[in-house]
Amino acid sequence: MPESWVNSAESLGADLYLELTGPGSRRAALIRALRDAVRSGRLAPGTRLPPYRSLAADLGLARNTVADAYAELVAEGWLSARQGSGTRVAPRAQPLTPARSPGARTPVSRPAHNLLQGQPDAASFPRTAWLAAARRALTAAPHDAFGPGDPRGRPELRRALADYLARTRGVRTDPERLVICSGFAHALRLLLPAVLPGPLAVESYGLPFHRRLLATAGIPTHPLALDEHGADPAQFASSTEPKAVLLTPAHQFPLGVPMHPQRRAEVINWARETGGYVLEDDYDGEFRYDRKPVGALQGLDPERVLHIGSVSKSLSPALRLGWMALPDRLVEAVLAAKGEREAWAGVTDQLTLAEFLTHGAYDRHIRRMRRRYRRRRDQLVDAVTAHAPHLTVTGIAAGLHAVLQLPDGSGEPDERAALRAARRQGLALDGLSAYRHPEATMPPRHGLVVGYATPSDSAFPGALEALCRALPPGE
């Protein structure tokens, strides 16, 4: 009968379940069981094993038997042992892929360099300043902050956001018209379809995730053509006139152009004349490098524009904090859609962000990250110019990504070939075609969407070298 782990009174280490089965000695069975646990991934790299005395007591083995088994597995490279750190699963002992049945999906290896757009440098999160703000916020928080609250969100955060958005983005609102949410996708779910029924006009290039979310809500989308002046609102005169339009006017995503002032005025006139609404996705408005800030579209007409923002690019997507500056007539409908407290953002994070904003820590963080991201943007442009001057780098005046446009005459096969070359270099990045609306009529564009914010400062030079090796050669 196989012997299993038991909760012995002598056991002093971490619990570890092992079955000692098969032929041979108890020592051979223990080595075989430990190898199988590592090979299958049940014991992940870096996992600390129980001291040999504890494991011996748990399994009813002699201490020398366990010590010898540990020593042999260390010699084979399955385990590592260091004074003061104990015995651990070795880092290179990665789980092996089991035999696959025909048609099974091949496991996807982790890329060496992440150049996907939309992700900030996680290593740059201001932990010390955030912790200090959290301590101050929790010390000063009233008792009612930890009971049933306002579905709009904590008043401290709404007051701080109203001041910050007015000062930095030109948003005209007040705390009663701000609703705290978990980010842009959550805002869309709250707005559609109960608050803003379709159809909805969207830019010809944008996030596929947003289009899928709208489709799930039963909202048809109609693509607007884009050029160097941003989205063209002239298409609103079509027979399928939308009830609302979703725009990224400060920095079109992903092409990177700002919406021309004349077109901003045209879309506001359309909304006023038809009673429509503009959903403004201000996803990275703080990060501009070579131009004056482009103010929020909402400032032109707060009753027709819904301004939506979050801290997912500026601080971290893990915080799940965003906001909507709403027309007065839509506030109650959004609160009704928000419903019970399960859909609310956490109070402690709201209080901490309010403190972070009020005492200037957010501004200091943004200025620091703006300098860091600009340096990376410059390094990216210099590297591409030196290694692939036939590529055009666009969308670089602001934001956290750039578009490397393939030469005129290139097609989707050329883009796919560039992506395959990137994967061979261990790079994770997207092609521009992935963002194109399936019903767009404007001529397609092809290229690579390169996010330069995610790698750490130490990893970024290696990511650039890999990118340059993957870039397609010129004629």
PDB file of C-alpha atoms in Angstrom, residues 313-448:
ATOM      1  CA  LYS A 313      -1.955  53.970 -18.089  1.00  0.00           C
ATOM      2  CA  SER A 314      -0.772  56.584 -15.598  1.00  0.00           C
ATOM      3  CA  LEU A 315      -0.473  54.379 -12.487  1.00  0.00           C
ATOM      4  CA  SER A 316      -1.534  50.751 -12.923  1.00  0.00           C
ATOM      5  CA  PRO A 317      -4.403  48.745 -14.441  1.00  0.00           C
ATOM      6  CA  ALA A 318      -4.365  46.673 -11.251  1.00  0.00           C
ATOM      7  CA  LEU A 319      -5.983  49.550  -9.318  1.00  0.00           C
ATOM      8  CA  ARG A 320      -9.234  49.268 -11.331  1.00  0.00           C
ATOM      9  CA  LEU A 321     -10.086  52.958 -10.912  1.00  0.00           C
ATOM     10  CA  GLY A 322     -11.721  55.144 -13.551  1.00  0.00           C
ATOM     11  CA  TRP A 323     -14.273  57.931 -13.812  1.00  0.00           C
ATOM     12  CA  MET A 324     -17.008  59.394 -15.962  1.00  0.00           C
ATOM     13  CA  ALA A 325     -17.775  63.118 -16.160  1.00  0.00           C
ATOM     14  CA  LEU A 326     -21.422  62.975 -17.241  1.00  0.00           C
ATOM     15  CA  PRO A 327     -24.084  65.347 -18.549  1.00  0.00           C
ATOM     16  CA  ASP A 328     -26.422  66.145 -15.695  1.00  0.00           C
ATOM     17  CA  ARG A 329     -29.382  64.394 -17.342  1.00  0.00           C
ATOM     18  CA  LEU A 330     -27.532  61.046 -17.529  1.00  0.00           C
ATOM     19  CA  VAL A 331     -26.250  60.763 -13.953  1.00  0.00           C
ATOM     20  CA  GLU A 332     -29.278  59.030 -12.446  1.00  0.00           C
ATOM     21  CA  ALA A 333     -29.584  56.563 -15.324  1.00  0.00           C
ATOM     22  CA  VAL A 334     -25.928  55.565 -14.926  1.00  0.00           C
ATOM     23  CA  LEU A 335     -26.328  55.143 -11.175  1.00  0.00           C
ATOM     24  CA  ALA A 336     -29.353  52.923 -11.769  1.00  0.00           C
ATOM     25  CA  ALA A 337     -27.302  50.810 -14.195  1.00  0.00           C
ATOM     26  CA  LYS A 338     -24.474  50.612 -11.669  1.00  0.00           C
ATOM     27  CA  GLY A 339     -26.772  49.020  -9.127  1.00  0.00           C
ATOM     28  CA  GLU A 340     -25.667  47.421  -5.893  1.00  0.00           C
ATOM     29  CA  ARG A 341     -22.255  47.765  -4.295  1.00  0.00           C
ATOM     30  CA  GLU A 342     -20.692  44.718  -5.963  1.00  0.00           C
ATOM     31  CA  ALA A 343     -19.921  46.867  -9.016  1.00  0.00           C
ATOM     32  CA  TRP A 344     -18.248  49.640  -7.007  1.00  0.00           C
ATOM     33  CA  ALA A 345     -14.516  50.328  -6.839  1.00  0.00           C
ATOM     34  CA  GLY A 346     -12.817  49.636  -3.501  1.00  0.00           C
ATOM     35  CA  VAL A 347     -13.102  52.419  -0.930  1.00  0.00           C
ATOM     36  CA  THR A 348      -9.500  52.228   0.284  1.00  0.00           C
ATOM     37  CA  ASP A 349      -8.113  52.709  -3.236  1.00  0.00           C
ATOM     38  CA  GLN A 350     -10.521  55.595  -3.828  1.00  0.00           C
ATOM     39  CA  LEU A 351      -9.432  57.325  -0.624  1.00  0.00           C
ATOM     40  CA  THR A 352      -5.769  56.746  -1.440  1.00  0.00           C
ATOM     41  CA  LEU A 353      -6.089  58.153  -4.964  1.00  0.00           C
ATOM     42  CA  ALA A 354      -7.880  61.219  -3.569  1.00  0.00           C
ATOM     43  CA  GLU A 355      -4.969  61.796  -1.187  1.00  0.00           C
ATOM     44  CA  PHE A 356      -2.481  61.127  -4.009  1.00  0.00           C
ATOM     45  CA  LEU A 357      -4.150  63.785  -6.160  1.00  0.00           C
ATOM     46  CA  THR A 358      -4.721  66.372  -3.452  1.00  0.00           C
ATOM     47  CA  HIS A 359      -1.150  66.459  -2.156  1.00  0.00           C
ATOM     48  CA  GLY A 360       0.552  66.579  -5.558  1.00  0.00           C
ATOM     49  CA  ALA A 361       1.985  63.057  -5.611  1.00  0.00           C
ATOM     50  CA  TYR A 362       0.061  62.230  -8.779  1.00  0.00           C
ATOM     51  CA  ASP A 363       1.454  65.284 -10.600  1.00  0.00           C
ATOM     52  CA  ARG A 364       4.988  64.422  -9.521  1.00  0.00           C
ATOM     53  CA  HIS A 365       4.560  60.834 -10.698  1.00  0.00           C
ATOM     54  CA  ILE A 366       3.188  61.943 -14.075  1.00  0.00           C
ATOM     55  CA  ARG A 367       6.080  64.366 -14.637  1.00  0.00           C
ATOM     56  CA  ARG A 368       8.611  61.680 -13.736  1.00  0.00           C
ATOM     57  CA  MET A 369       7.023  59.090 -16.013  1.00  0.00           C
ATOM     58  CA  ARG A 370       6.630  61.620 -18.826  1.00  0.00           C
ATOM     59  CA  ARG A 371      10.399  62.174 -18.814  1.00  0.00           C
ATOM     60  CA  ARG A 372      11.085  58.446 -18.674  1.00  0.00           C
ATOM     61  CA  TYR A 373       8.681  57.543 -21.470  1.00  0.00           C
ATOM     62  CA  ARG A 374       9.954  60.368 -23.646  1.00  0.00           C
ATOM     63  CA  ARG A 375      13.498  59.005 -23.328  1.00  0.00           C
ATOM     64  CA  ARG A 376      12.250  55.583 -24.385  1.00  0.00           C
ATOM     65  CA  ARG A 377      10.292  57.080 -27.277  1.00  0.00           C
ATOM     66  CA  ASP A 378      13.447  58.858 -28.443  1.00  0.00           C
ATOM     67  CA  GLN A 379      15.497  55.669 -28.153  1.00  0.00           C
ATOM     68  CA  LEU A 380      12.906  53.786 -30.193  1.00  0.00           C
ATOM     69  CA  VAL A 381      12.835  56.408 -32.941  1.00  0.00           C
ATOM     70  CA  ASP A 382      16.652  56.583 -33.093  1.00  0.00           C
ATOM     71  CA  ALA A 383      16.973  52.800 -33.289  1.00  0.00           C
ATOM     72  CA  VAL A 384      14.370  52.412 -36.036  1.00  0.00           C
ATOM     73  CA  THR A 385      15.838  55.317 -38.014  1.00  0.00           C
ATOM     74  CA  ALA A 386      19.298  53.753 -37.839  1.00  0.00           C
ATOM     75  CA  HIS A 387      18.293  50.166 -38.653  1.00  0.00           C
ATOM     76  CA  ALA A 388      15.216  50.556 -40.860  1.00  0.00           C
ATOM     77  CA  PRO A 389      15.023  54.082 -42.329  1.00  0.00           C
ATOM     78  CA  HIS A 390      12.459  52.865 -44.873  1.00  0.00           C
ATOM     79  CA  LEU A 391       9.880  52.546 -42.062  1.00  0.00           C
ATOM     80  CA  THR A 392       7.838  55.561 -40.959  1.00  0.00           C
ATOM     81  CA  VAL A 393       7.425  56.064 -37.213  1.00  0.00           C
ATOM     82  CA  THR A 394       4.143  57.832 -36.426  1.00  0.00           C
ATOM     83  CA  GLY A 395       1.961  58.728 -33.448  1.00  0.00           C
ATOM     84  CA  ILE A 396       4.949  59.678 -31.303  1.00  0.00           C
ATOM     85  CA  ALA A 397       4.012  63.160 -30.066  1.00  0.00           C
ATOM     86  CA  ALA A 398       2.112  61.661 -27.141  1.00  0.00           C
ATOM     87  CA  GLY A 399       1.088  58.383 -25.547  1.00  0.00           C
ATOM     88  CA  LEU A 400       2.852  55.134 -24.719  1.00  0.00           C
ATOM     89  CA  HIS A 401       3.178  53.504 -28.133  1.00  0.00           C
ATOM     90  CA  ALA A 402       4.335  54.196 -31.683  1.00  0.00           C
ATOM     91  CA  VAL A 403       3.284  52.833 -35.066  1.00  0.00           C
ATOM     92  CA  LEU A 404       5.995  51.601 -37.442  1.00  0.00           C
ATOM     93  CA  GLN A 405       4.281  51.924 -40.798  1.00  0.00           C
ATOM     94  CA  LEU A 406       5.448  49.590 -43.545  1.00  0.00           C
ATOM     95  CA  PRO A 407       6.385  51.175 -46.900  1.00  0.00           C
ATOM     96  CA  ASP A 408       3.694  52.083 -49.419  1.00  0.00           C
ATOM     97  CA  GLY A 409       2.643  49.043 -51.382  1.00  0.00           C
ATOM     98  CA  SER A 410       3.040  46.688 -48.437  1.00  0.00           C
ATOM     99  CA  GLY A 411       0.109  44.451 -47.629  1.00  0.00           C
ATOM    100  CA  GLU A 412      -1.158  42.248 -44.854  1.00  0.00           C
ATOM    101  CA  PRO A 413       1.216  39.388 -45.824  1.00  0.00           C
ATOM    102  CA  ASP A 414       4.159  41.747 -45.235  1.00  0.00           C
ATOM    103  CA  GLU A 415       2.751  42.673 -41.830  1.00  0.00           C
ATOM    104  CA  ARG A 416       2.277  39.021 -40.902  1.00  0.00           C
ATOM    105  CA  ALA A 417       5.854  38.267 -41.968  1.00  0.00           C
ATOM    106  CA  ALA A 418       7.123  41.092 -39.746  1.00  0.00           C
ATOM    107  CA  LEU A 419       5.132  39.710 -36.815  1.00  0.00           C
ATOM    108  CA  ARG A 420       6.561  36.223 -37.374  1.00  0.00           C
ATOM    109  CA  ALA A 421      10.071  37.689 -37.390  1.00  0.00           C
ATOM    110  CA  ALA A 422       9.259  39.496 -34.146  1.00  0.00           C
ATOM    111  CA  ARG A 423       8.055  36.286 -32.507  1.00  0.00           C
ATOM    112  CA  ARG A 424      11.272  34.543 -33.526  1.00  0.00           C
ATOM    113  CA  GLN A 425      13.131  37.267 -31.638  1.00  0.00           C
ATOM    114  CA  GLY A 426      11.018  36.692 -28.540  1.00  0.00           C
ATOM    115  CA  LEU A 427       8.950  39.857 -28.993  1.00  0.00           C
ATOM    116  CA  ALA A 428       5.297  40.350 -28.108  1.00  0.00           C
ATOM    117  CA  LEU A 429       3.726  43.115 -30.193  1.00  0.00           C
ATOM    118  CA  ASP A 430       0.726  43.699 -32.442  1.00  0.00           C
ATOM    119  CA  GLY A 431       0.153  44.388 -36.087  1.00  0.00           C
ATOM    120  CA  LEU A 432      -1.872  47.427 -37.127  1.00  0.00           C
ATOM    121  CA  SER A 433      -4.393  45.285 -39.016  1.00  0.00           C
ATOM    122  CA  ALA A 434      -5.672  43.824 -35.732  1.00  0.00           C
ATOM    123  CA  TYR A 435      -7.192  47.197 -34.836  1.00  0.00           C
ATOM    124  CA  ARG A 436      -9.066  47.803 -38.100  1.00  0.00           C
ATOM    125  CA  HIS A 437     -12.870  47.755 -37.988  1.00  0.00           C
ATOM    126  CA  PRO A 438     -14.088  44.833 -40.141  1.00  0.00           C
ATOM    127  CA  GLU A 439     -16.485  47.134 -42.024  1.00  0.00           C
ATOM    128  CA  ALA A 440     -14.051  50.019 -42.566  1.00  0.00           C
ATOM    129  CA  THR A 441     -13.990  51.362 -46.119  1.00  0.00           C
ATOM    130  CA  MET A 442     -10.869  53.534 -45.877  1.00  0.00           C
ATOM    131  CA  PRO A 443      -7.696  52.088 -47.457  1.00  0.00           C
ATOM    132  CA  PRO A 444      -6.009  49.682 -45.038  1.00  0.00           C
ATOM    133  CA  ARG A 445      -2.744  50.536 -43.339  1.00  0.00           C
ATOM    134  CA  HIS A 446      -0.080  48.049 -42.348  1.00  0.00           C
ATOM    135  CA  GLY A 447       2.608  48.205 -39.732  1.00  0.00           C
ATOM    136  CA  LEU A 448       3.655  47.308 -36.206  1.00  0.00           C
TER     137      LEU A 448
END
